[in-house]
Amino acid sequence: MKTSTTDFGYQQVPTEQKVEKVKQVFDSVANRYDVMNDLMSLGLHRLWKRMAIDICGAKRGDVVLDIATGTGDLAKPLAQIVGSKGLVVCSDINQAMLSLGRDKLIDQGLVGNIEYVQADAQNLPFPAYSFDKITIGFGLRNVTDKLQALTSMCQVLKPGGKALILEFSHPRSQPLKTLYDVYSFQILPLMGKIVAKDSESYRYLAESIRMHPDQMILQQMLEQAGFGQCDHVNLSGGIVAIHWGYKL
Amino acid sequence: MKLPSLVVAGLESAINTVIGLDEEILPQFAKLEDKVIAIECLDLELSLYFLPHAQGLKLLTDYNGQADTLLRGSAIALLGMSYRQRPEKSLFSGEVKITGDTELGQRFQTLLQSIDIDWEEYLSQLIGDVPAHQVNRALKWGKEKQQKTMDTLQQNLAEYLQYEVDTLPSKPATENFIHQVDQLRTDLDRLEARIQRLESTIN
Ligand SMILES: C[S@@+](CC[C@H](N)C(=O)[O-])C[C@H]1O[C@@H](n2cnc3c(N)ncnc32)[C@H](O)[C@@H]1O
């Protein structure tokens, strides 16, 4: 019998193992996660997240789901925007990341309009038509079946609701591509080794970014999953892209 | 024109740092939780949305819903509103008009005046140094006060970077580095003098 396989960075692993492997990566980097984010992106990730929040269009009173919430970088501004009449549901497949995120948000005084749910993006455990907005920041890349995750997102969204995906993508110009390759395969693992004492996890990061669908394919996947009026913008020359679609 | 994210990000963190340093102001902003205050700058065609929350203020360049109050005026009128003691009468052309919840608008105005933010700095990032500088002069903005906030901000930032993030070299390390650079420069000067001497012997 032939077992199905899926990508884990550049390796092929049995499909059922990917979740466990991704979990190991995030378990391993969890406590150094924020520092590495700043170092790796030269601080740019803050700006990318800020733009995602601007584009997401959340407003006072909205019910928002933040998938793959990690340390809560998107959840924080979202909670501040929806206010006391709104709600942000933070969800992550990884318990360690979720409790890290919860601790961090509580420490900053963000309580009352935030809930935490451990959940797999592929099978969101919420009733249909639950959310006004859904965000997933740098998370989709790690999901085994991305189309299934997008479909699940579309199901739990309210009609007229908007889903937003912030994710690494593919640089548009050749010089930038070359520079970016050197950076991600030489410099990044080295920084990972020094700061997080773990170069493998950061090599996985670089590889998983290369394996992630490019801008056009991801947009098509959104349409396939049932979203309408899909579009995207490139940030930093396409190193990162923000995609969105509406449940019509 | 839409405000660049970088400028808004800078302004937002400056505002929140100032608010965070002042125990009396923060609760006042927090009281406005769930409100949305829009500011529209007519001559620059800019809009900015202020969303107060328990930790400070969130700034957005776009807001999909209805703002509770709208403060509208020219750049100079808006700047005047945030600096001057008496916002009702603007020294310059035009006034700030409040529509919607006027009480909220006035309260927010007063709150903005009570925090020391170098608005001119952010304005200048948008429209270039000279005009913003002139505006600032005209307003005779108390430099001393401003300097104090900047010093605190800078100190906080330096401490944050050094101890919390640990990405900046410490002062002794920096001084040592600068010393080495100086040394190198002197060596270089000497080398150059020697080369010139050699050259003149050859010629
Ligand atoms: C790179 S972090 C992103 C954190 C945060 N959103 C940010 O932008 O900083 C990716 C997160 O995705 C989570 N994750 C991986 N696979 C997932 C899945 N199938 N469902 C939900 N979350 C998943 C990981 O546990 C990790 O916390």
GROMACS .gro file of C-alpha atoms and ligand atoms in nm:
model
  478
    1MET     CA    1   0.000   0.000   0.000
    2LYS     CA    2   0.131   0.342  -0.092
    3THR     CA    3   0.108   0.607   0.182
    4SER     CA    4   0.040   0.965   0.077
    5THR     CA    5   0.312   1.220   0.137
    6THR     CA    6   0.323   1.595   0.163
    7ASP     CA    7   0.590   1.864   0.168
    8PHE     CA    8   0.772   1.960   0.485
    9GLY     CA    9   1.003   2.229   0.365
   10TYR     CA   10   1.185   2.057   0.077
   11GLN     CA   11   1.139   1.710   0.224
   12GLN     CA   12   0.852   1.475   0.157
   13VAL     CA   13   0.700   1.329   0.471
   14PRO     CA   14   0.397   1.104   0.524
   15THR     CA   15   0.093   1.332   0.534
   16GLU     CA   16  -0.006   1.233   0.887
   17GLN     CA   17   0.340   1.332   1.013
   18LYS     CA   18   0.341   1.691   0.892
   19VAL     CA   19   0.131   1.825   1.179
   20GLU     CA   20   0.366   1.669   1.433
   21LYS     CA   21   0.673   1.801   1.252
   22VAL     CA   22   0.535   2.153   1.228
   23LYS     CA   23   0.451   2.132   1.596
   24GLN     CA   24   0.812   2.040   1.676
   25VAL     CA   25   0.933   2.344   1.483
   26PHE     CA   26   0.713   2.583   1.681
   27ASP     CA   27   0.774   2.409   2.013
   28SER     CA   28   1.141   2.456   1.947
   29VAL     CA   29   1.127   2.824   1.854
   30ALA     CA   30   0.840   2.935   2.080
   31ASN     CA   31   1.035   3.119   2.350
   32ARG     CA   32   1.263   3.304   2.110
   33TYR     CA   33   0.990   3.362   1.862
   34ASP     CA   34   0.939   3.737   1.899
   35VAL     CA   35   1.307   3.828   1.898
   36MET     CA   36   1.366   3.613   1.591
   37ASN     CA   37   1.075   3.775   1.411
   38ASP     CA   38   1.234   4.115   1.454
   39LEU     CA   39   1.580   3.998   1.357
   40MET     CA   40   1.470   3.792   1.061
   41SER     CA   41   1.253   4.051   0.900
   42LEU     CA   42   1.469   4.345   1.015
   43GLY     CA   43   1.161   4.467   1.197
   44LEU     CA   44   0.955   4.470   0.880
   45HIS     CA   45   0.707   4.213   1.009
   46ARG     CA   46   0.558   4.484   1.228
   47LEU     CA   47   0.480   4.694   0.926
   48TRP     CA   48   0.344   4.397   0.732
   49LYS     CA   49   0.114   4.314   1.022
   50ARG     CA   50   0.007   4.673   1.050
   51MET     CA   51  -0.089   4.681   0.684
   52ALA     CA   52  -0.280   4.356   0.727
   53ILE     CA   53  -0.479   4.514   1.009
   54ASP     CA   54  -0.552   4.820   0.795
   55ILE     CA   55  -0.668   4.607   0.504
   56CYS     CA   56  -0.867   4.366   0.718
   57GLY     CA   57  -1.118   4.641   0.788
   58ALA     CA   58  -1.232   4.523   1.132
   59LYS     CA   59  -1.454   4.767   1.317
   60ARG     CA   60  -1.607   4.827   1.658
   61GLY     CA   61  -1.825   4.535   1.767
   62ASP     CA   62  -1.693   4.284   1.512
   63VAL     CA   63  -1.643   3.918   1.596
   64VAL     CA   64  -1.303   3.822   1.457
   65LEU     CA   65  -1.124   3.489   1.436
   66ASP     CA   66  -0.745   3.500   1.431
   67ILE     CA   67  -0.613   3.165   1.314
   68ALA     CA   68  -0.255   3.051   1.389
   69THR     CA   69  -0.247   3.333   1.636
   70GLY     CA   70   0.094   3.241   1.778
   71THR     CA   71   0.212   3.517   2.008
   72GLY     CA   72  -0.090   3.729   1.923
   73ASP     CA   73   0.064   4.004   1.711
   74LEU     CA   74  -0.252   4.035   1.502
   75ALA     CA   75  -0.493   3.955   1.784
   76LYS     CA   76  -0.372   4.251   1.990
   77PRO     CA   77  -0.461   4.533   1.750
   78LEU     CA   78  -0.776   4.344   1.650
   79ALA     CA   79  -0.894   4.335   2.011
   80GLN     CA   80  -0.820   4.706   2.047
   81ILE     CA   81  -1.022   4.781   1.736
   82VAL     CA   82  -1.330   4.566   1.801
   83GLY     CA   83  -1.354   4.710   2.154
   84SER     CA   84  -1.556   4.587   2.447
   85LYS     CA   85  -1.862   4.509   2.236
   86GLY     CA   86  -1.664   4.293   1.997
   87LEU     CA   87  -1.478   3.965   2.035
   88VAL     CA   88  -1.151   3.822   1.910
   89VAL     CA   89  -1.114   3.445   1.910
   90CYS     CA   90  -0.749   3.343   1.907
   91SER     CA   91  -0.685   2.995   1.780
   92ASP     CA   92  -0.374   2.791   1.722
   93ILE     CA   93  -0.309   2.424   1.675
   94ASN     CA   94  -0.017   2.438   1.915
   95GLN     CA   95  -0.095   2.458   2.285
   96ALA     CA   96   0.251   2.595   2.371
   97MET     CA   97   0.215   2.883   2.124
   98LEU     CA   98  -0.143   2.951   2.232
   99SER     CA   99  -0.059   2.980   2.600
  100LEU     CA  100   0.246   3.189   2.517
  101GLY     CA  101   0.018   3.420   2.321
  102ARG     CA  102  -0.239   3.428   2.596
  103ASP     CA  103   0.022   3.515   2.861
  104LYS     CA  104   0.162   3.789   2.646
  105LEU     CA  105  -0.177   3.946   2.575
  106ILE     CA  106  -0.289   3.924   2.938
  107ASP     CA  107   0.039   4.082   3.050
  108GLN     CA  108  -0.039   4.376   2.826
  109GLY     CA  109  -0.379   4.413   2.982
  110LEU     CA  110  -0.577   4.269   2.695
  111VAL     CA  111  -0.861   4.085   2.862
  112GLY     CA  112  -1.237   4.069   2.839
  113ASN     CA  113  -1.290   4.056   2.467
  114ILE     CA  114  -1.049   3.778   2.379
  115GLU     CA  115  -1.104   3.402   2.387
  116TYR     CA  116  -0.860   3.122   2.319
  117VAL     CA  117  -0.940   2.803   2.134
  118GLN     CA  118  -0.693   2.533   2.038
  119ALA     CA  119  -0.792   2.438   1.686
  120ASP     CA  120  -0.664   2.307   1.357
  121ALA     CA  121  -0.719   2.552   1.072
  122GLN     CA  122  -0.833   2.264   0.854
  123ASN     CA  123  -1.127   2.179   1.080
  124LEU     CA  124  -1.239   2.494   1.254
  125PRO     CA  125  -1.466   2.392   1.542
  126PHE     CA  126  -1.713   2.678   1.506
  127PRO     CA  127  -2.070   2.693   1.377
  128ALA     CA  128  -2.123   2.830   1.027
  129TYR     CA  129  -2.171   3.208   1.000
  130SER     CA  130  -1.984   3.291   1.323
  131PHE     CA  131  -1.735   3.561   1.225
  132ASP     CA  132  -1.729   3.904   1.061
  133LYS     CA  133  -1.358   3.880   0.981
  134ILE     CA  134  -1.099   3.605   0.980
  135THR     CA  135  -0.724   3.665   0.979
  136ILE     CA  136  -0.438   3.422   0.947
  137GLY     CA  137  -0.088   3.568   0.970
  138PHE     CA  138   0.211   3.361   0.863
  139GLY     CA  139   0.015   3.046   0.938
  140LEU     CA  140  -0.132   2.911   0.617
  141ARG     CA  141   0.212   2.805   0.498
  142ASN     CA  142   0.231   2.550   0.778
  143VAL     CA  143  -0.108   2.396   0.713
  144THR     CA  144  -0.101   2.059   0.538
  145ASP     CA  145  -0.414   2.098   0.327
  146LYS     CA  146  -0.443   2.466   0.250
  147LEU     CA  147  -0.755   2.439   0.037
  148GLN     CA  148  -0.933   2.257   0.316
  149ALA     CA  149  -0.831   2.529   0.560
  150LEU     CA  150  -0.959   2.801   0.326
  151THR     CA  151  -1.286   2.614   0.280
  152SER     CA  152  -1.325   2.576   0.653
  153MET     CA  153  -1.261   2.950   0.693
  154CYS     CA  154  -1.527   3.033   0.436
  155GLN     CA  155  -1.779   2.815   0.618
  156VAL     CA  156  -1.747   2.985   0.956
  157LEU     CA  157  -1.754   3.334   0.806
  158LYS     CA  158  -2.077   3.537   0.809
  159PRO     CA  159  -2.218   3.633   0.469
  160GLY     CA  160  -2.040   3.954   0.368
  161GLY     CA  161  -1.754   3.862   0.598
  162LYS     CA  162  -1.392   3.899   0.493
  163ALA     CA  163  -1.099   3.663   0.528
  164LEU     CA  164  -0.742   3.791   0.512
  165ILE     CA  165  -0.423   3.595   0.465
  166LEU     CA  166  -0.088   3.749   0.547
  167GLU     CA  167   0.187   3.519   0.428
  168PHE     CA  168   0.531   3.504   0.276
  169SER     CA  169   0.510   3.493  -0.097
  170HIS     CA  170   0.734   3.514  -0.400
  171PRO     CA  171   0.943   3.824  -0.480
  172ARG     CA  172   0.847   3.972  -0.814
  173SER     CA  173   1.185   4.086  -0.947
  174GLN     CA  174   1.490   3.875  -1.025
  175PRO     CA  175   1.751   4.082  -0.836
  176LEU     CA  176   1.536   4.079  -0.525
  177LYS     CA  177   1.484   3.704  -0.565
  178THR     CA  178   1.858   3.642  -0.574
  179LEU     CA  179   1.923   3.860  -0.273
  180TYR     CA  180   1.639   3.698  -0.088
  181ASP     CA  181   1.772   3.347  -0.158
  182VAL     CA  182   2.112   3.430  -0.016
  183TYR     CA  183   1.946   3.583   0.284
  184SER     CA  184   1.713   3.295   0.356
  185PHE     CA  185   1.947   3.004   0.292
  186GLN     CA  186   2.275   3.146   0.425
  187ILE     CA  187   2.202   3.419   0.673
  188LEU     CA  188   1.871   3.305   0.819
  189PRO     CA  189   1.979   2.958   0.936
  190LEU     CA  190   2.291   3.115   1.081
  191MET     CA  191   2.087   3.364   1.280
  192GLY     CA  192   1.859   3.081   1.386
  193LYS     CA  193   2.159   2.890   1.510
  194ILE     CA  194   2.297   3.181   1.707
  195VAL     CA  195   1.980   3.328   1.852
  196ALA     CA  196   1.740   3.037   1.880
  197LYS     CA  197   2.011   2.768   1.890
  198ASP     CA  198   1.826   2.590   1.616
  199SER     CA  199   1.923   2.627   1.251
  200GLU     CA  200   1.706   2.340   1.127
  201SER     CA  201   1.379   2.508   1.222
  202TYR     CA  202   1.481   2.819   1.037
  203ARG     CA  203   1.593   2.621   0.737
  204TYR     CA  204   1.245   2.468   0.739
  205LEU     CA  205   1.107   2.820   0.748
  206ALA     CA  206   1.298   2.924   0.437
  207GLU     CA  207   1.205   2.606   0.253
  208SER     CA  208   0.839   2.619   0.347
  209ILE     CA  209   0.825   2.974   0.212
  210ARG     CA  210   0.957   2.854  -0.125
  211MET     CA  211   0.703   2.572  -0.136
  212HIS     CA  212   0.411   2.801  -0.059
  213PRO     CA  213   0.185   2.879  -0.357
  214ASP     CA  214   0.263   3.206  -0.531
  215GLN     CA  215   0.033   3.508  -0.543
  216MET     CA  216  -0.183   3.401  -0.837
  217ILE     CA  217  -0.221   3.041  -0.726
  218LEU     CA  218  -0.321   3.137  -0.376
  219GLN     CA  219  -0.578   3.376  -0.513
  220GLN     CA  220  -0.720   3.098  -0.729
  221MET     CA  221  -0.732   2.874  -0.424
  222LEU     CA  222  -0.935   3.136  -0.240
  223GLU     CA  223  -1.184   3.138  -0.526
  224GLN     CA  224  -1.194   2.759  -0.529
  225ALA     CA  225  -1.267   2.761  -0.157
  226GLY     CA  226  -1.578   2.968  -0.221
  227PHE     CA  227  -1.461   3.324  -0.167
  228GLY     CA  228  -1.565   3.609  -0.394
  229GLN     CA  229  -1.407   3.944  -0.489
  230CYS     CA  230  -1.064   3.801  -0.414
  231ASP     CA  231  -0.760   4.018  -0.450
  232HIS     CA  232  -0.408   4.065  -0.313
  233VAL     CA  233  -0.133   4.321  -0.263
  234ASN     CA  234   0.241   4.262  -0.254
  235LEU     CA  235   0.446   4.404   0.030
  236SER     CA  236   0.823   4.454   0.018
  237GLY     CA  237   0.838   4.356  -0.347
  238GLY     CA  238   0.636   4.038  -0.300
  239ILE     CA  239   0.841   3.889  -0.018
  240VAL     CA  240   0.509   3.904   0.160
  241ALA     CA  241   0.158   3.924   0.020
  242ILE     CA  242  -0.181   3.998   0.168
  243HIS     CA  243  -0.470   3.810   0.010
  244TRP     CA  244  -0.835   3.857   0.086
  245GLY     CA  245  -1.175   3.737  -0.018
  246TYR     CA  246  -1.535   3.781   0.087
  247LYS     CA  247  -1.806   3.531   0.162
  248LEU     CA  248  -2.075   3.651  -0.074
  249MET     CA  249  -0.389   6.084  -0.010
  250LYS     CA  250  -0.356   5.790   0.222
  251LEU     CA  251  -0.113   5.818   0.511
  252PRO     CA  252   0.188   5.587   0.476
  253SER     CA  253   0.182   5.301   0.727
  254LEU     CA  254   0.528   5.385   0.851
  255VAL     CA  255   0.429   5.738   0.950
  256VAL     CA  256   0.112   5.619   1.120
  257ALA     CA  257   0.303   5.343   1.299
  258GLY     CA  258   0.555   5.597   1.426
  259LEU     CA  259   0.287   5.838   1.536
  260GLU     CA  260   0.089   5.564   1.708
  261SER     CA  261   0.383   5.439   1.909
  262ALA     CA  262   0.488   5.794   2.001
  263ILE     CA  263   0.137   5.871   2.125
  264ASN     CA  264   0.111   5.548   2.320
  265THR     CA  265   0.452   5.596   2.478
  266VAL     CA  266   0.355   5.943   2.594
  267ILE     CA  267   0.017   5.821   2.721
  268GLY     CA  268   0.184   5.524   2.889
  269LEU     CA  269   0.419   5.755   3.079
  270ASP     CA  270   0.129   5.954   3.221
  271GLU     CA  271  -0.085   5.775   3.476
  272GLU     CA  272  -0.356   6.037   3.465
  273ILE     CA  273  -0.408   6.055   3.093
  274LEU     CA  274  -0.437   5.686   3.011
  275PRO     CA  275  -0.764   5.629   3.204
  276GLN     CA  276  -0.913   5.931   3.028
  277PHE     CA  277  -0.848   5.780   2.689
  278ALA     CA  278  -0.961   5.441   2.815
  279LYS     CA  279  -1.295   5.598   2.909
  280LEU     CA  280  -1.356   5.664   2.542
  281GLU     CA  281  -1.331   5.292   2.460
  282ASP     CA  282  -1.564   5.185   2.180
  283LYS     CA  283  -1.572   5.537   2.032
  284VAL     CA  284  -1.427   5.626   1.694
  285ILE     CA  285  -1.288   5.974   1.634
  286ALA     CA  286  -1.212   6.077   1.278
  287ILE     CA  287  -0.979   6.361   1.188
  288GLU     CA  288  -0.989   6.495   0.837
  289CYS     CA  289  -0.726   6.728   0.707
  290LEU     CA  290  -0.888   6.911   0.419
  291ASP     CA  291  -0.592   7.068   0.238
  292LEU     CA  292  -0.381   6.753   0.250
  293GLU     CA  293  -0.682   6.530   0.185
  294LEU     CA  294  -0.585   6.304   0.471
  295SER     CA  295  -0.801   6.110   0.711
  296LEU     CA  296  -0.697   5.944   1.030
  297TYR     CA  297  -0.909   5.745   1.271
  298PHE     CA  298  -0.843   5.731   1.643
  299LEU     CA  299  -0.977   5.432   1.835
  300PRO     CA  300  -0.925   5.467   2.211
  301HIS     CA  301  -0.888   5.146   2.411
  302ALA     CA  302  -0.777   5.039   2.757
  303GLN     CA  303  -0.406   5.052   2.664
  304GLY     CA  304  -0.408   5.375   2.468
  305LEU     CA  305  -0.496   5.469   2.114
  306LYS     CA  306  -0.515   5.267   1.796
  307LEU     CA  307  -0.467   5.465   1.474
  308LEU     CA  308  -0.614   5.355   1.146
  309THR     CA  309  -0.590   5.510   0.801
  310ASP     CA  310  -0.922   5.357   0.705
  311TYR     CA  311  -1.233   5.275   0.897
  312ASN     CA  312  -1.521   5.079   0.750
  313GLY     CA  313  -1.783   5.184   1.001
  314GLN     CA  314  -1.931   5.511   1.116
  315ALA     CA  315  -1.714   5.746   1.321
  316ASP     CA  316  -1.882   5.897   1.630
  317THR     CA  317  -1.731   6.235   1.573
  318LEU     CA  318  -1.543   6.410   1.296
  319LEU     CA  319  -1.289   6.689   1.343
  320ARG     CA  320  -1.226   6.864   1.016
  321GLY     CA  321  -0.999   7.148   0.917
  322SER     CA  322  -0.685   7.263   0.739
  323ALA     CA  323  -0.349   7.123   0.848
  324ILE     CA  324  -0.263   7.446   1.025
  325ALA     CA  325  -0.597   7.467   1.203
  326LEU     CA  326  -0.562   7.106   1.319
  327LEU     CA  327  -0.206   7.161   1.435
  328GLY     CA  328  -0.316   7.474   1.618
  329MET     CA  329  -0.590   7.276   1.783
  330SER     CA  330  -0.348   7.024   1.922
  331TYR     CA  331  -0.093   7.275   2.053
  332ARG     CA  332  -0.276   7.584   2.163
  333GLN     CA  333  -0.435   7.655   2.494
  334ARG     CA  334  -0.753   7.781   2.341
  335PRO     CA  335  -0.857   7.564   2.053
  336GLU     CA  336  -1.185   7.747   1.990
  337LYS     CA  337  -1.021   8.032   1.807
  338SER     CA  338  -0.762   7.950   1.551
  339LEU     CA  339  -0.486   8.204   1.487
  340PHE     CA  340  -0.470   8.104   1.129
  341SER     CA  341  -0.703   8.059   0.841
  342GLY     CA  342  -0.996   7.836   0.905
  343GLU     CA  343  -1.120   7.660   1.209
  344VAL     CA  344  -1.166   7.306   1.319
  345LYS     CA  345  -1.523   7.198   1.264
  346ILE     CA  346  -1.674   6.925   1.473
  347THR     CA  347  -1.961   6.718   1.341
  348GLY     CA  348  -2.138   6.423   1.502
  349ASP     CA  349  -2.094   6.389   1.876
  350THR     CA  350  -1.957   6.738   1.948
  351GLU     CA  351  -1.903   6.675   2.317
  352LEU     CA  352  -1.687   6.374   2.236
  353GLY     CA  353  -1.502   6.579   1.976
  354GLN     CA  354  -1.421   6.852   2.226
  355ARG     CA  355  -1.318   6.606   2.491
  356PHE     CA  356  -1.083   6.438   2.249
  357GLN     CA  357  -0.940   6.774   2.146
  358THR     CA  358  -0.865   6.858   2.507
  359LEU     CA  359  -0.704   6.520   2.560
  360LEU     CA  360  -0.483   6.564   2.257
  361GLN     CA  361  -0.367   6.900   2.388
  362SER     CA  362  -0.269   6.747   2.718
  363ILE     CA  363  -0.019   6.510   2.559
  364ASP     CA  364   0.316   6.626   2.433
  365ILE     CA  365   0.347   6.502   2.081
  366ASP     CA  366   0.562   6.659   1.815
  367TRP     CA  367   0.286   6.666   1.556
  368GLU     CA  368   0.501   6.886   1.338
  369GLU     CA  369   0.752   6.605   1.310
  370TYR     CA  370   0.489   6.375   1.163
  371LEU     CA  371   0.347   6.644   0.943
  372SER     CA  372   0.694   6.715   0.810
  373GLN     CA  373   0.736   6.351   0.720
  374LEU     CA  374   0.438   6.399   0.494
  375ILE     CA  375   0.488   6.740   0.342
  376GLY     CA  376   0.861   6.807   0.378
  377ASP     CA  377   1.058   6.994   0.640
  378VAL     CA  378   1.024   7.357   0.552
  379PRO     CA  379   0.651   7.424   0.567
  380ALA     CA  380   0.607   7.218   0.882
  381HIS     CA  381   0.892   7.407   1.040
  382GLN     CA  382   0.733   7.738   0.960
  383VAL     CA  383   0.406   7.621   1.104
  384ASN     CA  384   0.584   7.515   1.416
  385ARG     CA  385   0.757   7.851   1.451
  386ALA     CA  386   0.438   8.037   1.401
  387LEU     CA  387   0.286   7.837   1.677
  388LYS     CA  388   0.581   7.915   1.906
  389TRP     CA  389   0.556   7.573   2.042
  390GLY     CA  390   0.731   7.547   2.374
  391LYS     CA  391   1.057   7.385   2.279
  392GLU     CA  392   1.154   7.310   2.631
  393LYS     CA  393   0.854   7.097   2.700
  394GLN     CA  394   0.898   6.921   2.374
  395GLN     CA  395   1.264   6.853   2.443
  396LYS     CA  396   1.177   6.697   2.776
  397THR     CA  397   0.941   6.449   2.621
  398MET     CA  398   1.187   6.368   2.349
  399ASP     CA  399   1.459   6.305   2.602
  400THR     CA  400   1.239   6.071   2.801
  401LEU     CA  401   1.131   5.896   2.487
  402GLN     CA  402   1.486   5.855   2.369
  403GLN     CA  403   1.600   5.729   2.702
  404ASN     CA  404   1.315   5.481   2.721
  405LEU     CA  405   1.385   5.362   2.373
  406ALA     CA  406   1.755   5.321   2.440
  407GLU     CA  407   1.685   5.128   2.757
  408TYR     CA  408   1.432   4.914   2.585
  409LEU     CA  409   1.662   4.826   2.299
  410GLN     CA  410   1.961   4.767   2.520
  411TYR     CA  411   1.817   4.563   2.799
  412GLU     CA  412   1.503   4.408   2.664
  413VAL     CA  413   1.600   4.329   2.314
  414ASP     CA  414   1.972   4.332   2.369
  415THR     CA  415   2.041   4.420   2.010
  416LEU     CA  416   2.224   4.745   2.066
  417PRO     CA  417   2.581   4.755   2.190
  418SER     CA  418   2.623   4.912   2.533
  419LYS     CA  419   2.776   5.258   2.575
  420PRO     CA  420   3.127   5.135   2.675
  421ALA     CA  421   3.127   4.900   2.377
  422THR     CA  422   3.024   5.182   2.148
  423GLU     CA  423   3.284   5.418   2.292
  424ASN     CA  424   3.549   5.158   2.249
  425PHE     CA  425   3.443   5.112   1.889
  426ILE     CA  426   3.447   5.487   1.827
  427HIS     CA  427   3.790   5.507   1.984
  428GLN     CA  428   3.913   5.238   1.751
  429VAL     CA  429   3.770   5.422   1.454
  430ASP     CA  430   3.949   5.739   1.569
  431GLN     CA  431   4.271   5.545   1.602
  432LEU     CA  432   4.228   5.408   1.255
  433ARG     CA  433   4.166   5.755   1.120
  434THR     CA  434   4.486   5.888   1.278
  435ASP     CA  435   4.680   5.594   1.138
  436LEU     CA  436   4.531   5.663   0.800
  437ASP     CA  437   4.628   6.032   0.819
  438ARG     CA  438   4.982   5.933   0.903
  439LEU     CA  439   4.991   5.687   0.619
  440GLU     CA  440   4.867   5.949   0.379
  441ALA     CA  441   5.131   6.197   0.492
  442ARG     CA  442   5.396   5.932   0.436
  443ILE     CA  443   5.267   5.856   0.089
  444GLN     CA  444   5.276   6.225   0.002
  445ARG     CA  445   5.631   6.250   0.127
  446LEU     CA  446   5.728   5.950  -0.086
  447GLU     CA  447   5.556   6.100  -0.388
  448SER     CA  448   5.741   6.429  -0.352
  449THR     CA  449   6.075   6.243  -0.332
  450ILE     CA  450   5.992   6.054  -0.650
  451ASN     CA  451   5.898   6.369  -0.839
  452LIG     C1  452   0.470   3.174   1.225
  452LIG     S1  453   0.346   3.152   1.349
  452LIG     C2  454   0.247   3.292   1.324
  452LIG     C3  455   0.207   3.363   1.449
  452LIG     C4  456   0.138   3.497   1.436
  452LIG     N1  457   0.015   3.489   1.360
  452LIG     C5  458   0.229   3.602   1.376
  452LIG     O1  459   0.198   3.651   1.267
  452LIG     O2  460   0.330   3.635   1.437
  452LIG     C6  461   0.260   3.019   1.283
  452LIG     C7  462   0.161   2.955   1.378
  452LIG     O3  463   0.080   2.863   1.305
  452LIG     C8  464   0.043   2.757   1.390
  452LIG     N2  465  -0.006   2.647   1.308
  452LIG     C9  466   0.065   2.560   1.235
  452LIG     N3  467  -0.017   2.472   1.173
  452LIG    C10  468  -0.143   2.506   1.209
  452LIG    C11  469  -0.273   2.453   1.177
  452LIG     N4  470  -0.287   2.346   1.098
  452LIG     N5  471  -0.380   2.512   1.232
  452LIG    C12  472  -0.368   2.620   1.312
  452LIG     N6  473  -0.250   2.674   1.344
  452LIG    C13  474  -0.137   2.617   1.294
  452LIG    C14  475   0.171   2.731   1.467
  452LIG     O4  476   0.146   2.662   1.586
  452LIG    C15  477   0.224   2.873   1.490
  452LIG     O5  478   0.185   2.925   1.614
   0.00000   0.00000   0.00000
